[in-house]
């Protein structure tokens, strides 16, 4: 439903710039998915046909899934492509477009608060990973710092919250523009 309430991107250069930046970050997540896929296939091939597994693939893949999600969430929130049940909004659209924009605004504000809380909750672990130089893996065999993964959760949550605030403002402006019609 957000797509119905989205202003023309040419009239909002701020949103267009934010969209380009967040879509670029999401593209990094897409490339990361492809890299993880190649790494898993190489590990399976090496393990089954050569007897040479790649050390750390399961751990790296597990940590990467969370990081990839938080790379892609901000763009999905801003573009209105998060999965949600919109049967109520579709039904309301024919009766009152203002109520649809109002519900979009409420949804976006709730999303902004929730993701701000996720960022706040994830910050202590991120700080601890930085302060203690925390690593995962097997010392002496291979290790990888946990800080980048923790940092992506904090930054991704913060960016998602910011994207939701942008959507809330945009939807609230649509309520005002519908008032005159």
mmCIF file of C-alpha atoms in Angstrom:
data_model
loop_
_atom_site.group_PDB
_atom_site.id
_atom_site.type_symbol
_atom_site.label_atom_id
_atom_site.label_comp_id
_atom_site.label_asym_id
_atom_site.label_seq_id
_atom_site.Cartn_x
_atom_site.Cartn_y
_atom_site.Cartn_z
ATOM 1 C CA UNK A 1 0.000 0.000 0.000
ATOM 2 C CA UNK A 2 2.857 2.380 0.586
ATOM 3 C CA UNK A 3 3.461 2.551 -3.138
ATOM 4 C CA UNK A 4 0.039 4.220 -3.517
ATOM 5 C CA UNK A 5 1.048 6.969 -1.111
ATOM 6 C CA UNK A 6 4.571 7.510 -2.367
ATOM 7 C CA UNK A 7 5.220 10.962 -3.744
ATOM 8 C CA UNK A 8 6.740 11.384 -7.155
ATOM 9 C CA UNK A 9 10.454 10.827 -6.661
ATOM 10 C CA UNK A 10 11.289 13.790 -8.916
ATOM 11 C CA UNK A 11 9.497 16.096 -6.460
ATOM 12 C CA UNK A 12 11.444 14.694 -3.495
ATOM 13 C CA UNK A 13 15.210 14.677 -4.166
ATOM 14 C CA UNK A 14 15.912 13.882 -0.488
ATOM 15 C CA UNK A 15 14.025 10.606 -0.704
ATOM 16 C CA UNK A 16 15.548 9.800 -4.080
ATOM 17 C CA UNK A 17 19.076 10.258 -2.689
ATOM 18 C CA UNK A 18 18.267 8.159 0.370
ATOM 19 C CA UNK A 19 16.731 5.507 -1.849
ATOM 20 C CA UNK A 20 19.830 5.342 -4.048
ATOM 21 C CA UNK A 21 22.093 5.007 -0.986
ATOM 22 C CA UNK A 22 19.968 2.353 0.723
ATOM 23 C CA UNK A 23 19.490 0.411 -2.513
ATOM 24 C CA UNK A 24 23.284 0.397 -2.946
ATOM 25 C CA UNK A 25 23.655 -1.037 0.551
ATOM 26 C CA UNK A 26 21.007 -3.664 -0.260
ATOM 27 C CA UNK A 27 22.951 -4.499 -3.428
ATOM 28 C CA UNK A 28 25.973 -5.235 -1.244
ATOM 29 C CA UNK A 29 23.761 -7.691 0.633
ATOM 30 C CA UNK A 30 22.766 -9.305 -2.655
ATOM 31 C CA UNK A 31 26.401 -9.718 -3.699
ATOM 32 C CA UNK A 32 27.134 -11.122 -0.236
ATOM 33 C CA UNK A 33 24.378 -13.721 -0.713
ATOM 34 C CA UNK A 34 25.970 -14.769 -3.995
ATOM 35 C CA UNK A 35 29.415 -15.001 -2.350
ATOM 36 C CA UNK A 36 28.040 -17.107 0.513
ATOM 37 C CA UNK A 37 26.297 -19.354 -2.002
ATOM 38 C CA UNK A 38 29.568 -19.874 -3.907
ATOM 39 C CA UNK A 39 31.429 -20.527 -0.661
ATOM 40 C CA UNK A 40 28.864 -23.138 0.440
ATOM 41 C CA UNK A 41 28.947 -24.868 -2.958
ATOM 42 C CA UNK A 42 32.767 -24.892 -2.894
ATOM 43 C CA UNK A 43 32.709 -26.314 0.646
ATOM 44 C CA UNK A 44 30.245 -29.049 -0.297
ATOM 45 C CA UNK A 45 32.220 -29.904 -3.428
ATOM 46 C CA UNK A 46 35.523 -29.896 -1.548
ATOM 47 C CA UNK A 47 34.092 -31.902 1.334
ATOM 48 C CA UNK A 48 32.383 -34.573 -0.791
ATOM 49 C CA UNK A 49 34.663 -34.942 -3.810
ATOM 50 C CA UNK A 50 38.113 -33.859 -2.638
ATOM 51 C CA UNK A 51 37.958 -34.551 1.075
ATOM 52 C CA UNK A 52 39.003 -30.932 1.678
ATOM 53 C CA UNK A 53 36.285 -28.913 3.420
ATOM 54 C CA UNK A 54 36.660 -25.162 3.729
ATOM 55 C CA UNK A 55 37.198 -24.305 7.372
ATOM 56 C CA UNK A 56 34.619 -22.010 8.966
ATOM 57 C CA UNK A 57 31.965 -22.005 6.246
ATOM 58 C CA UNK A 58 29.042 -22.914 8.554
ATOM 59 C CA UNK A 59 29.994 -20.229 11.094
ATOM 60 C CA UNK A 60 30.573 -17.560 8.450
ATOM 61 C CA UNK A 61 27.294 -18.415 6.693
ATOM 62 C CA UNK A 62 25.346 -18.298 9.963
ATOM 63 C CA UNK A 63 26.723 -14.865 10.905
ATOM 64 C CA UNK A 64 26.291 -13.612 7.358
ATOM 65 C CA UNK A 65 22.559 -14.305 7.235
ATOM 66 C CA UNK A 66 21.887 -11.842 10.033
ATOM 67 C CA UNK A 67 24.221 -9.246 8.534
ATOM 68 C CA UNK A 68 22.612 -9.566 5.095
ATOM 69 C CA UNK A 69 19.128 -9.093 6.556
ATOM 70 C CA UNK A 70 20.196 -5.869 8.239
ATOM 71 C CA UNK A 71 21.837 -4.653 5.031
ATOM 72 C CA UNK A 72 18.589 -5.138 3.112
ATOM 73 C CA UNK A 73 16.010 -3.989 5.675
ATOM 74 C CA UNK A 74 16.460 -0.208 5.308
ATOM 75 C CA UNK A 75 15.838 -0.248 1.547
ATOM 76 C CA UNK A 76 12.817 -2.514 1.970
ATOM 77 C CA UNK A 77 11.362 -0.186 4.601
ATOM 78 C CA UNK A 78 11.910 2.916 2.472
ATOM 79 C CA UNK A 79 10.685 1.348 -0.774
ATOM 80 C CA UNK A 80 7.548 -0.082 0.835
ATOM 81 C CA UNK A 81 8.479 -3.661 -0.003
ATOM 82 C CA UNK A 82 8.387 -5.189 3.463
ATOM 83 C CA UNK A 83 6.005 -8.104 3.649
ATOM 84 C CA UNK A 84 2.767 -7.272 5.416
ATOM 85 C CA UNK A 85 -0.877 -8.229 5.281
ATOM 86 C CA UNK A 86 -2.583 -5.351 3.507
ATOM 87 C CA UNK A 87 -6.085 -6.753 3.116
ATOM 88 C CA UNK A 88 -7.443 -4.080 5.480
ATOM 89 C CA UNK A 89 -5.727 -1.306 3.544
ATOM 90 C CA UNK A 90 -7.028 -2.614 0.213
ATOM 91 C CA UNK A 91 -10.546 -2.631 1.608
ATOM 92 C CA UNK A 92 -10.224 0.861 3.059
ATOM 93 C CA UNK A 93 -8.705 2.361 -0.093
ATOM 94 C CA UNK A 94 -12.066 2.617 -1.884
ATOM 95 C CA UNK A 95 -13.726 4.286 1.120
ATOM 96 C CA UNK A 96 -11.084 6.587 2.521
ATOM 97 C CA UNK A 97 -7.603 7.105 1.115
ATOM 98 C CA UNK A 98 -6.846 9.309 4.122
ATOM 99 C CA UNK A 99 -7.397 6.385 6.490
ATOM 100 C CA UNK A 100 -4.981 4.294 4.416
ATOM 101 C CA UNK A 101 -2.344 7.026 4.670
ATOM 102 C CA UNK A 102 -3.050 7.315 8.381
ATOM 103 C CA UNK A 103 -2.510 3.566 8.897
ATOM 104 C CA UNK A 104 0.656 3.744 6.770
ATOM 105 C CA UNK A 105 1.882 6.562 9.019
ATOM 106 C CA UNK A 106 1.135 4.562 12.176
ATOM 107 C CA UNK A 107 2.803 1.446 10.725
ATOM 108 C CA UNK A 108 5.904 3.453 9.818
ATOM 109 C CA UNK A 109 6.098 5.128 13.234
ATOM 110 C CA UNK A 110 5.789 1.782 15.018
ATOM 111 C CA UNK A 111 8.499 0.371 12.738
ATOM 112 C CA UNK A 112 10.737 3.364 13.468
ATOM 113 C CA UNK A 113 10.366 2.876 17.218
ATOM 114 C CA UNK A 114 10.902 -0.894 17.059
ATOM 115 C CA UNK A 115 14.048 -0.664 14.958
ATOM 116 C CA UNK A 116 15.417 2.161 17.104
ATOM 117 C CA UNK A 117 14.927 -0.145 20.093
ATOM 118 C CA UNK A 118 16.723 -2.968 18.255
ATOM 119 C CA UNK A 119 19.660 -0.631 17.553
ATOM 120 C CA UNK A 120 19.750 0.465 21.191
ATOM 121 C CA UNK A 121 19.542 -3.133 22.424
ATOM 122 C CA UNK A 122 22.301 -4.294 20.056
ATOM 123 C CA UNK A 123 24.699 -1.477 20.950
ATOM 124 C CA UNK A 124 26.092 -2.976 24.222
ATOM 125 C CA UNK A 125 27.134 -6.190 22.429
ATOM 126 C CA UNK A 126 28.687 -4.119 19.651
ATOM 127 C CA UNK A 127 30.622 -2.003 22.116
ATOM 128 C CA UNK A 128 31.788 -5.096 23.985
ATOM 129 C CA UNK A 129 32.928 -6.748 20.736
ATOM 130 C CA UNK A 130 34.945 -3.627 19.957
ATOM 131 C CA UNK A 131 36.372 -3.177 23.458
ATOM 132 C CA UNK A 132 37.403 -6.822 23.861
ATOM 133 C CA UNK A 133 38.379 -7.497 20.216
ATOM 134 C CA UNK A 134 35.957 -10.422 20.253
ATOM 135 C CA UNK A 135 36.466 -13.093 17.590
ATOM 136 C CA UNK A 136 34.654 -16.243 16.575
ATOM 137 C CA UNK A 137 36.176 -19.358 15.099
ATOM 138 C CA UNK A 138 38.896 -21.680 16.343
ATOM 139 C CA UNK A 139 41.953 -19.911 17.703
ATOM 140 C CA UNK A 140 45.015 -21.061 15.828
ATOM 141 C CA UNK A 141 42.965 -22.450 12.927
ATOM 142 C CA UNK A 142 40.919 -19.463 11.774
ATOM 143 C CA UNK A 143 39.203 -16.551 13.457
ATOM 144 C CA UNK A 144 37.049 -13.662 12.334
ATOM 145 C CA UNK A 145 36.191 -10.529 14.325
ATOM 146 C CA UNK A 146 32.577 -10.239 15.446
ATOM 147 C CA UNK A 147 32.566 -6.430 15.432
ATOM 148 C CA UNK A 148 31.561 -5.996 11.759
ATOM 149 C CA UNK A 149 28.600 -8.316 12.212
ATOM 150 C CA UNK A 150 27.446 -6.555 15.393
ATOM 151 C CA UNK A 151 27.980 -3.168 13.779
ATOM 152 C CA UNK A 152 25.844 -4.108 10.780
ATOM 153 C CA UNK A 153 22.961 -4.943 13.110
ATOM 154 C CA UNK A 154 23.234 -1.573 14.868
ATOM 155 C CA UNK A 155 23.694 0.462 11.691
ATOM 156 C CA UNK A 156 21.058 -1.514 9.766
ATOM 157 C CA UNK A 157 18.532 -1.073 12.569
ATOM 158 C CA UNK A 158 19.277 2.623 12.819
ATOM 159 C CA UNK A 159 18.990 3.079 9.056
ATOM 160 C CA UNK A 160 15.733 1.106 9.018
ATOM 161 C CA UNK A 161 14.351 3.324 11.775
ATOM 162 C CA UNK A 162 15.395 6.402 9.798
ATOM 163 C CA UNK A 163 13.778 4.988 6.641
ATOM 164 C CA UNK A 164 10.541 4.394 8.548
ATOM 165 C CA UNK A 165 10.594 7.978 9.841
ATOM 166 C CA UNK A 166 10.952 9.167 6.237
ATOM 167 C CA UNK A 167 8.008 7.000 5.178
ATOM 168 C CA UNK A 168 5.921 8.240 8.137
ATOM 169 C CA UNK A 169 6.555 11.863 7.187
ATOM 170 C CA UNK A 170 5.716 11.129 3.574
ATOM 171 C CA UNK A 171 2.481 9.339 4.509
ATOM 172 C CA UNK A 172 1.495 12.122 6.909
ATOM 173 C CA UNK A 173 2.022 14.644 4.105
ATOM 174 C CA UNK A 174 -0.273 12.554 1.913
ATOM 175 C CA UNK A 175 -2.989 12.803 4.582
ATOM 176 C CA UNK A 176 -2.754 16.585 4.365
ATOM 177 C CA UNK A 177 -2.821 16.585 0.554
ATOM 178 C CA UNK A 178 -5.925 14.326 0.535
ATOM 179 C CA UNK A 179 -7.670 16.702 2.949
ATOM 180 C CA UNK A 180 -7.960 19.336 0.249
ATOM 181 C CA UNK A 181 -9.487 16.927 -2.274
#
